[in-house]
Amino acid sequence: MTATALQFKDWMGQVQAQMESALSHYLPASTHIPERLHDAMRYSVLDGGKRVRPLLVFAAGQLVDAEPQRLQAVGAAVEMIHAYSLVHDDMPPMDNDVLRRGKPTVHIAFGEATALLAGDALQTAAFDVLTASTLADQPQDQLKMVNILARASGSLGMCGGQGIDLYSVGQALTLPELEHMHILKTGALIRAAVLLGSYCGTPLSDEQRTDLDHYAKCIGLAFQVVDDILDCEADSATLGKTAGKDAANNKPTYVALLGMKGAKQKAEELKQAAFTALASFGEKAQLLHALAGYIVDRKY
Amino acid sequence: MTATALQFKDWMGQVQAQMESALSHYLPASTHIPERLHDAMRYSVLDGGKRVRPLLVFAAGQLVDAEPQRLQAVGAAVEMIHAYSLVHDDMPPMDNDVLRRGKPTVHIAFGEATALLAGDALQTAAFDVLTASTLADQPQDQLKMVNILARASGSLGMCGGQGIDLYSVGQALTLPELEHMHILKTGALIRAAVLLGSYCGTPLSDEQRTDLDHYAKCIGLAFQVVDDILDCEADSATLGKTAGKDAANNKPTYVALLGMKGAKQKAEELKQAAFTALASFGEKAQLLHALAGYIVDRKY
């Protein structure tokens, strides 16, 4: 491993540790009534996950010299949205999955009613954290941040992507249709993570914001392409979740549409486009650059 | 009916009509992908309900001379939170109910997966609407509004109340425990509706805000006491939902704890306390006063 790669790995570890403690701080304690609900919320969020979205929040924060405390709150909000979507997506009416991050899914561990409520309350908690303290220099910008997160998560964003996914099981999607689904299902929240982080410090110019947005869209899509590749190649133990289930469920994937070689080429192209979008930021985009590489080259 | 009662009824009808059109405007169109998800969201929100929470938003808005457009957006946000909670509460892991507002519940009409997603997306839509346009004179106040709604809806508010309800089925609750559950489950969102409406216009003094908050807490609790009474007395056709199910489910209610006479007395006391809290506002609290009467004296 090179010196830079080691530094990046250290940085990731530091952010992940900070986020673990920030999430624990922002989630209500297990001793708070109703205890079982709070246990389930904490179970689903803490001690797991790569924290890709918070890492993106922090990396975008580097661009604008944002205070770490603001980035922790924003990272926690985005991660809570992500966690809630996993809890509900794993439930029997959706994917009916029993394993997540190497642990029983929430409805297996706590029952379906608690899983339903825990997902609901996690979503609310995200908007609570995002408005409980000052996270941008101007309150107007912070309102914009809440709106970006809401738009990215709702029926025209992540939730809409899950709907399209649900209604397309067993159907032959075209590449543009598949792309649209993933832009919503995974891309929208990843894009929001990058944008939100960039609102936490010195404001960017409109031109810079456009460049950053392009970066965010590229890695959002790349993330899903790589997920599809890994779902085909890896085994369940490495992934920490049930592998090969997309193919088993007859779900459309990039690998199914483009072949393994085509999917890998697509991921590489998106990574290069993300790099290009960062060019004008220079040194300040070092972490965003490294994260694009990490997202595409990861093995799980 | 007296002239004042007629005027109040007219005002209610006007707000209900305004809210129907505002909600239709704020919800994504059924033609928008994924259509089935948007159909379900619209089905669960439109053409039904007494719109008690938006009525409270508008009545509180009268106190502060708020613009109707702001109140419509705030009313829509609160009603979306209420609607999402009903969609999820009706699902099989929770109440497993098939009838709501005289129509099949969302999971019966659209399936459980769509009901799960529609509830999720409705919650998000509330926070979208609450941040998509200017709703208070100061952006700082609007951020506060978002935080009030989040706190009222989450695991320390409505969702927590649903959790306590869930975990107390078949258990003997004391009156303070029952009260705590209802303050969270129903009271928190009703209180938020009143507070949010009051942020849409000329700022109140701290003293006025305390009075208004006391009013909001009284009617929030009164609403649930009356719900328990109606659940015992009314039939399903009048209620538009399955009657008597609390007793059938062995759920603790005010009627079970206080008897019918005691429950009615409790509702009356809360109404009087609400009236008293409004005293200092004079004429401007006319609608809030009438609504407290409506909430306690309603027959369904």
XYZ file of C-alpha atoms in Angstrom:
600
model
C 0.000 0.000 0.000
C 1.346 3.485 -0.849
C 1.779 6.246 1.758
C -1.243 8.125 0.343
C -3.383 4.992 0.410
C -2.383 4.441 4.036
C -3.280 8.038 4.924
C -6.654 7.631 3.211
C -7.294 4.432 5.117
C -6.441 6.203 8.376
C -8.774 9.059 7.524
C -11.578 6.612 6.761
C -11.032 4.859 10.076
C -11.109 8.170 11.918
C -14.339 9.319 10.271
C -15.944 5.923 10.847
C -15.041 6.101 14.550
C -16.301 9.691 14.823
C -19.548 8.686 13.134
C -20.057 5.718 15.453
C -19.888 8.034 18.424
C -21.946 10.787 16.742
C -24.695 8.319 15.786
C -24.744 6.911 19.287
C -25.055 10.459 20.614
C -27.880 11.463 18.276
C -29.950 8.286 18.697
C -32.142 8.190 21.825
C -30.694 5.963 24.553
C -31.906 2.373 24.932
C -33.069 3.266 28.431
C -35.587 5.734 27.019
C -39.237 4.598 26.712
C -40.207 2.733 24.542
C -36.951 0.853 25.149
C -37.572 -1.858 22.571
C -38.045 0.692 19.804
C -34.866 2.541 20.737
C -32.973 -0.746 21.008
C -34.063 -1.607 17.483
C -33.105 1.820 16.130
C -29.649 1.579 17.674
C -29.240 -2.043 16.545
C -29.939 -1.097 12.944
C -27.587 1.883 12.832
C -24.669 1.254 15.197
C -21.724 -1.087 14.842
C -21.968 -1.756 11.151
C -21.719 -0.464 7.653
C -18.953 1.189 5.715
C -20.452 4.655 6.354
C -19.923 5.542 2.686
C -22.432 8.405 2.839
C -20.937 10.065 5.941
C -17.480 9.629 4.375
C -18.785 11.575 1.378
C -20.212 14.258 3.668
C -16.802 14.652 5.315
C -14.910 14.610 2.019
C -17.195 17.301 0.587
C -16.739 19.216 3.842
C -12.997 19.339 3.145
C -13.755 21.407 0.013
C -15.354 24.146 2.106
C -13.346 23.933 5.356
C -16.415 22.821 7.303
C -16.367 22.225 11.062
C -16.272 18.506 11.954
C -19.218 18.866 14.349
C -21.470 20.053 11.539
C -20.314 17.211 9.320
C -20.995 14.676 12.064
C -24.601 15.852 12.385
C -25.121 15.867 8.623
C -23.426 12.488 8.274
C -25.666 11.098 11.010
C -28.797 12.408 9.276
C -27.862 10.862 5.939
C -26.853 7.572 7.561
C -30.163 7.408 9.449
C -32.061 7.763 6.167
C -29.913 5.014 4.680
C -30.447 2.777 7.719
C -34.208 3.272 7.726
C -34.395 2.313 4.050
C -32.477 -0.903 4.758
C -34.704 -1.836 7.708
C -37.875 -1.474 5.627
C -36.346 -2.938 2.468
C -35.383 -6.108 4.367
C -38.953 -6.677 5.622
C -41.092 -9.554 4.296
C -43.299 -7.475 1.962
C -40.148 -6.157 0.239
C -36.940 -8.250 0.016
C -37.723 -10.571 2.938
C -34.076 -10.819 3.888
C -32.749 -12.319 7.100
C -29.113 -11.191 7.054
C -27.645 -7.686 6.966
C -24.097 -6.636 7.833
C -23.569 -10.162 9.125
C -26.372 -9.861 11.702
C -30.057 -10.896 11.701
C -32.157 -8.152 10.093
C -34.211 -5.950 12.393
C -37.552 -7.691 11.819
C -35.906 -11.041 12.583
C -34.308 -9.723 15.767
C -37.183 -7.513 16.998
C -40.317 -8.519 15.077
C -42.042 -6.846 12.159
C -44.019 -4.246 14.082
C -40.906 -2.901 15.771
C -38.978 -2.954 12.488
C -41.726 -0.916 10.864
C -41.706 1.659 13.674
C -37.916 1.731 13.973
C -37.577 2.534 10.269
C -40.218 5.233 10.563
C -38.580 6.794 13.613
C -35.112 6.667 12.053
C -36.358 8.673 9.107
C -37.833 11.261 11.458
C -34.642 11.327 13.523
C -32.693 12.328 10.418
C -34.774 15.488 10.013
C -34.550 16.136 13.734
C -30.742 16.015 13.723
C -30.606 18.163 10.601
C -32.511 20.983 12.319
C -31.483 20.692 15.968
C -28.256 22.740 15.710
C -26.610 25.221 13.350
C -25.143 23.363 10.375
C -24.645 26.139 7.815
C -23.549 29.767 8.102
C -26.944 30.949 6.849
C -30.230 29.449 8.152
C -31.544 29.784 4.605
C -28.834 27.354 3.457
C -29.708 24.936 6.218
C -33.355 24.954 5.086
C -32.071 24.169 1.603
C -30.118 21.232 3.062
C -33.275 19.802 4.639
C -35.055 20.145 1.321
C -32.214 18.433 -0.557
C -32.329 15.486 1.842
C -36.124 15.246 1.650
C -36.202 15.427 -2.128
C -33.431 12.829 -2.402
C -35.181 10.406 -0.030
C -38.816 10.621 -1.102
C -40.992 9.225 -3.869
C -39.082 11.216 -6.489
C -35.779 9.959 -5.048
C -34.700 6.882 -3.086
C -38.193 5.697 -2.177
C -39.335 6.102 -5.778
C -36.343 4.036 -6.901
C -37.351 1.284 -4.485
C -40.842 1.428 -5.958
C -39.558 1.087 -9.517
C -37.358 -1.799 -8.348
C -40.337 -3.476 -6.697
C -42.603 -3.130 -9.712
C -39.920 -4.284 -12.166
C -39.159 -7.689 -10.626
C -39.359 -10.246 -13.406
C -39.635 -7.534 -16.073
C -37.088 -6.838 -18.778
C -35.823 -3.299 -18.163
C -33.904 -1.417 -20.828
C -30.558 0.137 -19.868
C -32.067 3.668 -19.576
C -34.850 2.311 -17.350
C -32.371 0.451 -15.158
C -30.229 3.573 -14.973
C -33.193 5.733 -13.973
C -34.092 3.282 -11.215
C -30.575 3.307 -9.770
C -30.172 7.068 -10.048
C -33.168 7.273 -7.736
C -32.667 4.221 -5.546
C -29.000 4.625 -4.633
C -27.715 7.656 -6.514
C -30.024 10.292 -5.058
C -28.944 9.802 -1.438
C -25.252 9.542 -2.328
C -25.568 12.751 -4.309
C -27.355 14.406 -1.368
C -24.525 13.358 0.973
C -21.979 15.184 -1.192
C -24.127 18.293 -1.639
C -25.046 18.488 2.051
C -21.408 18.328 3.128
C -20.605 21.192 0.780
C -23.212 23.427 2.440
C -21.524 23.180 5.856
C -18.721 25.686 5.206
C -17.647 28.517 2.882
C -20.234 28.728 0.090
C -19.212 27.357 -3.314
C -19.732 29.286 -6.548
C -22.514 28.142 -8.871
C -19.916 26.736 -11.251
C -18.227 24.772 -8.472
C -21.582 23.465 -7.303
C -22.310 22.194 -10.816
C -18.945 20.410 -10.967
C -19.496 18.866 -7.554
C -22.979 17.761 -8.537
C -21.594 16.044 -11.616
C -19.051 14.221 -9.460
C -21.815 13.177 -7.077
C -24.013 11.811 -9.865
C -21.155 9.791 -11.337
C -20.157 8.106 -8.102
C -23.809 7.536 -7.157
C -24.310 5.486 -10.283
C -20.870 3.852 -10.039
C -21.747 2.693 -6.531
C -24.720 0.707 -7.824
C -22.873 -0.730 -10.820
C -20.196 -2.017 -8.433
C -22.881 -3.370 -6.095
C -24.301 -5.396 -8.962
C -20.837 -6.700 -9.842
C -20.133 -7.667 -6.227
C -23.539 -9.306 -5.835
C -22.546 -11.636 -8.689
C -18.929 -12.263 -7.707
C -18.669 -12.243 -3.925
C -20.017 -14.758 -1.436
C -22.368 -13.977 1.452
C -19.639 -14.132 4.101
C -17.608 -11.375 2.423
C -20.632 -9.180 1.655
C -22.229 -9.599 5.085
C -25.556 -10.019 3.312
C -27.174 -12.643 1.115
C -25.188 -12.775 -2.141
C -26.569 -13.575 -5.581
C -30.108 -12.702 -4.557
C -30.634 -10.253 -7.415
C -30.145 -13.014 -9.966
C -32.177 -15.415 -7.834
C -35.021 -12.874 -7.637
C -34.799 -12.315 -11.376
C -34.006 -8.636 -10.741
C -32.504 -6.605 -13.560
C -28.835 -5.717 -12.955
C -26.023 -4.037 -14.858
C -24.237 -7.355 -15.093
C -27.321 -8.952 -16.646
C -27.641 -6.145 -19.192
C -23.990 -5.349 -19.979
C -22.215 -8.574 -19.048
C -19.496 -8.642 -16.380
C -16.893 -7.045 -18.643
C -19.270 -4.291 -19.759
C -20.325 -3.550 -16.182
C -16.702 -3.249 -15.060
C -15.937 -0.930 -17.947
C -18.968 1.197 -17.062
C -17.778 1.531 -13.459
C -14.301 2.542 -14.634
C -15.733 5.191 -17.011
C -17.859 6.679 -14.237
C -14.819 6.841 -11.954
C -12.818 8.711 -14.601
C -15.730 11.130 -15.181
C -15.887 11.745 -11.420
C -12.145 12.513 -11.364
C -12.541 14.967 -14.248
C -15.385 16.783 -12.487
C -13.064 17.406 -9.527
C -10.215 18.870 -11.603
C -10.914 22.543 -10.833
C -10.893 22.013 -7.043
C -7.223 21.011 -6.867
C -5.830 19.748 -3.524
C -9.050 20.382 -1.639
C -10.747 17.557 -3.519
C -8.170 14.985 -2.460
C -10.568 13.062 -0.265
C -13.418 13.128 -2.778
C -10.953 11.828 -5.368
C -9.781 9.017 -3.135
C -13.369 8.100 -2.247
C -14.352 7.756 -5.897
C -11.505 5.303 -6.249
C -12.535 3.464 -3.096
C -16.169 3.176 -4.198
C -15.299 1.685 -7.575
C -12.395 -0.516 -6.497
C -13.882 -1.930 -3.263
C -14.262 -5.688 -2.913
C -17.366 -5.704 -0.652
C -77.626 25.820 15.020
C -76.609 29.348 16.094
C -75.224 31.950 13.662
C -71.723 31.519 15.135
C -71.936 27.748 14.858
C -72.975 28.113 11.216
C -70.058 30.469 10.519
C -67.674 28.007 12.156
C -69.073 25.190 10.050
C -68.600 27.288 6.917
C -65.039 28.111 7.885
C -64.318 24.413 8.469
C -65.731 23.545 5.070
C -63.619 26.231 3.428
C -60.390 25.077 5.068
C -61.170 21.450 4.276
C -61.700 22.356 0.601
C -58.511 24.447 0.515
C -56.590 21.575 2.090
C -57.932 19.055 -0.401
C -56.608 21.164 -3.239
C -53.331 21.998 -1.442
C -52.662 18.327 -0.670
C -53.420 17.380 -4.255
C -50.978 20.072 -5.382
C -48.179 19.031 -3.025
C -48.454 15.282 -3.671
C -46.709 14.049 -6.838
C -49.161 13.326 -9.681
C -50.374 9.774 -10.292
C -48.826 9.983 -13.746
C -45.356 10.322 -12.238
C -43.155 7.204 -12.066
C -43.587 5.008 -10.042
C -47.303 5.515 -10.691
C -48.504 2.844 -8.292
C -46.625 4.410 -5.396
C -48.014 7.858 -6.151
C -51.515 6.415 -6.568
C -51.243 4.867 -3.119
C -49.943 8.084 -1.559
C -52.805 10.084 -3.052
C -55.348 7.397 -2.121
C -54.297 7.505 1.506
C -54.363 11.285 1.842
C -57.007 12.691 -0.493
C -60.768 12.617 -0.217
C -61.064 11.722 3.414
C -60.551 12.687 6.989
C -61.767 15.586 9.065
C -58.460 17.441 8.615
C -58.411 18.261 12.320
C -54.677 19.003 12.283
C -54.792 21.417 9.313
C -57.824 23.081 10.922
C -55.685 23.660 14.006
C -52.873 25.053 11.847
C -55.301 27.533 10.286
C -56.896 28.452 13.608
C -53.473 29.112 15.146
C -52.623 31.105 12.027
C -55.532 33.432 12.811
C -53.726 34.426 16.031
C -50.761 35.750 14.080
C -52.417 36.982 10.857
C -50.613 34.358 8.797
C -50.929 34.131 5.000
C -53.243 31.276 3.907
C -50.644 29.924 1.473
C -48.195 29.333 4.300
C -50.881 27.645 6.372
C -51.813 25.385 3.480
C -48.244 24.158 3.157
C -47.894 23.639 6.897
C -51.304 21.966 7.074
C -50.306 19.661 4.225
C -47.057 18.697 5.973
C -48.812 17.844 9.234
C -51.581 15.929 7.443
C -49.000 13.907 5.491
C -47.353 12.853 8.745
C -50.760 11.899 10.120
C -51.640 9.964 6.952
C -48.335 8.081 6.896
C -48.863 7.009 10.505
C -52.319 5.654 9.645
C -51.052 3.727 6.608
C -48.365 1.979 8.649
C -50.540 1.566 11.742
C -53.180 -0.251 9.675
C -50.675 -2.799 8.329
C -50.743 -6.461 9.453
C -47.766 -6.290 11.855
C -49.514 -3.433 13.709
C -53.319 -3.146 13.880
C -54.045 -5.300 10.809
C -57.086 -3.221 9.920
C -58.973 -3.420 6.635
C -61.198 -0.331 6.813
C -60.213 3.336 7.132
C -62.372 6.366 6.398
C -64.935 3.997 4.891
C -62.464 2.652 2.318
C -60.180 -0.387 2.205
C -56.871 0.406 3.926
C -53.848 1.043 1.698
C -52.270 -2.407 2.102
C -55.594 -3.997 1.190
C -56.001 -1.801 -1.876
C -52.353 -1.726 -3.036
C -50.523 -4.540 -1.242
C -48.197 -4.430 1.733
C -45.003 -3.477 -0.075
C -46.625 -0.415 -1.634
C -48.248 0.531 1.683
C -44.857 0.382 3.375
C -43.248 2.588 0.714
C -46.207 4.973 0.484
C -46.072 5.600 4.231
C -42.319 6.153 4.051
C -42.612 8.562 1.131
C -45.477 10.480 2.752
C -43.334 11.138 5.776
C -40.536 12.437 3.560
C -42.985 14.543 1.561
C -43.986 16.337 4.765
C -40.419 17.550 5.306
C -40.129 18.421 1.629
C -43.236 20.632 1.722
C -42.103 22.235 4.955
C -38.841 23.416 3.375
C -39.758 24.027 -0.272
C -41.088 27.589 0.178
C -40.923 30.425 2.696
C -43.283 29.660 5.600
C -42.052 32.030 8.328
C -40.710 35.566 8.273
C -37.323 34.388 9.541
C -35.607 31.282 8.077
C -34.423 30.542 11.619
C -38.076 30.185 12.663
C -38.783 27.894 9.747
C -35.906 25.634 10.816
C -37.476 25.590 14.265
C -40.780 24.523 12.669
C -39.107 21.575 10.959
C -37.549 20.582 14.258
C -40.876 20.830 16.080
C -42.528 18.561 13.520
C -39.666 16.048 13.612
C -39.578 15.938 17.403
C -43.361 15.532 17.578
C -43.399 12.692 15.030
C -40.400 10.598 16.030
C -39.568 8.017 18.672
C -39.917 10.598 21.449
C -43.287 11.679 20.012
C -45.977 10.008 17.882
C -43.907 7.012 16.839
C -42.821 6.427 20.434
C -46.476 6.541 21.476
C -47.295 3.896 18.895
C -44.469 1.804 20.303
C -45.755 2.117 23.869
C -49.238 1.221 22.577
C -47.859 -1.829 20.787
C -45.907 -3.095 23.770
C -48.780 -2.530 26.207
C -51.416 -4.682 24.502
C -52.858 -6.988 27.119
C -51.062 -5.164 29.928
C -52.707 -3.229 32.735
C -51.577 0.390 32.331
C -51.990 2.911 35.110
C -53.679 6.209 34.324
C -50.348 8.122 34.206
C -48.907 5.478 31.847
C -51.976 5.640 29.607
C -51.771 9.424 29.622
C -48.091 9.398 28.721
C -48.812 7.063 25.801
C -51.548 9.309 24.426
C -49.594 12.517 24.937
C -47.041 11.000 22.585
C -49.239 9.004 20.221
C -51.895 11.599 19.401
C -51.121 14.662 21.477
C -47.656 15.446 20.143
C -48.734 15.919 16.518
C -51.855 17.906 17.467
C -49.691 20.133 19.612
C -47.216 20.533 16.756
C -50.048 21.568 14.404
C -51.001 24.422 16.722
C -47.418 25.566 17.311
C -46.500 25.385 13.618
C -49.468 27.523 12.594
C -48.416 30.141 15.119
C -44.953 30.433 13.550
C -46.360 31.457 10.151
C -47.086 35.103 11.013
C -46.268 37.870 13.511
C -44.132 36.310 16.260
C -45.870 35.648 19.607
C -44.348 36.676 22.931
C -42.886 33.950 25.139
C -45.858 34.271 27.469
C -48.329 33.897 24.614
C -46.447 30.880 23.331
C -46.696 29.225 26.752
C -50.464 29.837 26.836
C -50.882 28.486 23.337
C -48.818 25.443 24.188
C -51.017 24.741 27.187
C -54.098 24.962 24.975
C -52.478 22.592 22.478
C -51.614 20.025 25.138
C -55.159 20.075 26.551
C -56.889 19.518 23.243
C -54.318 16.914 22.189
C -55.226 14.805 25.181
C -58.943 15.610 24.908
C -58.888 14.359 21.320
C -57.751 10.912 22.447
C -60.157 10.712 25.379
C -63.026 11.462 22.982
C -61.658 8.901 20.503
C -61.810 6.258 23.225
C -65.385 7.275 24.085
C -66.462 7.155 20.438
C -64.737 3.826 19.884
C -66.996 2.402 22.608
C -70.211 4.172 21.635
C -70.300 4.575 17.873
C -70.698 1.901 15.208
C -68.284 1.274 12.336
C -70.483 2.968 9.723
C -70.458 6.281 11.626
C -66.748 6.120 12.463
C -65.665 5.014 8.976
C -63.301 2.586 10.662
C -63.643 -0.613 12.666
C -65.384 0.294 15.949
C -64.821 -1.360 19.305
C -61.474 -2.755 18.252
C -59.623 -1.325 21.254
C -61.741 -3.367 23.646
C -61.534 -6.386 21.320
C -57.739 -6.062 21.232
C -57.652 -5.720 25.002
C -56.058 -2.271 24.622
C -56.075 0.087 27.576
C -58.472 3.040 27.107
C -59.745 5.955 29.170
C -63.185 4.380 29.242
C -61.727 1.160 30.632
C -59.826 3.050 33.332
C -62.269 5.845 34.230
C -65.607 4.426 33.152
C -67.743 6.159 30.522
C -68.890 8.885 32.909
C -65.349 9.561 34.158
C -63.992 9.716 30.612
C -66.668 12.220 29.569
C -65.917 14.358 32.607
C -62.204 14.258 31.791
C -62.884 15.452 28.229
C -65.043 18.288 29.533
C -62.364 19.379 32.028
C -59.718 19.432 29.325
C -61.983 21.540 27.106
C -62.483 24.072 29.886
C -58.744 24.195 30.567
C -58.163 24.808 26.845
C -60.664 27.679 26.892
C -58.916 29.222 29.919
C -55.518 29.043 28.202
C -56.925 31.119 25.326
C -58.333 33.884 27.528
C -55.551 36.439 26.983
C -55.800 36.251 23.164
C -59.323 37.677 22.993
C -61.117 37.733 19.613
C -58.125 36.383 17.721
C -58.526 33.001 19.397
C -62.128 32.588 18.218
C -61.332 29.725 15.870
C -59.090 27.916 18.341
C -61.897 28.230 20.892
C -64.483 26.824 18.511
C -62.170 23.984 17.503
C -61.666 22.904 21.112
C -65.448 22.665 21.362
C -65.663 20.758 18.098
C -62.971 18.258 19.113
C -64.626 17.416 22.417
C -68.263 17.499 21.276
C -67.872 15.652 17.939
C -69.858 12.477 17.354
C -67.357 10.688 15.067
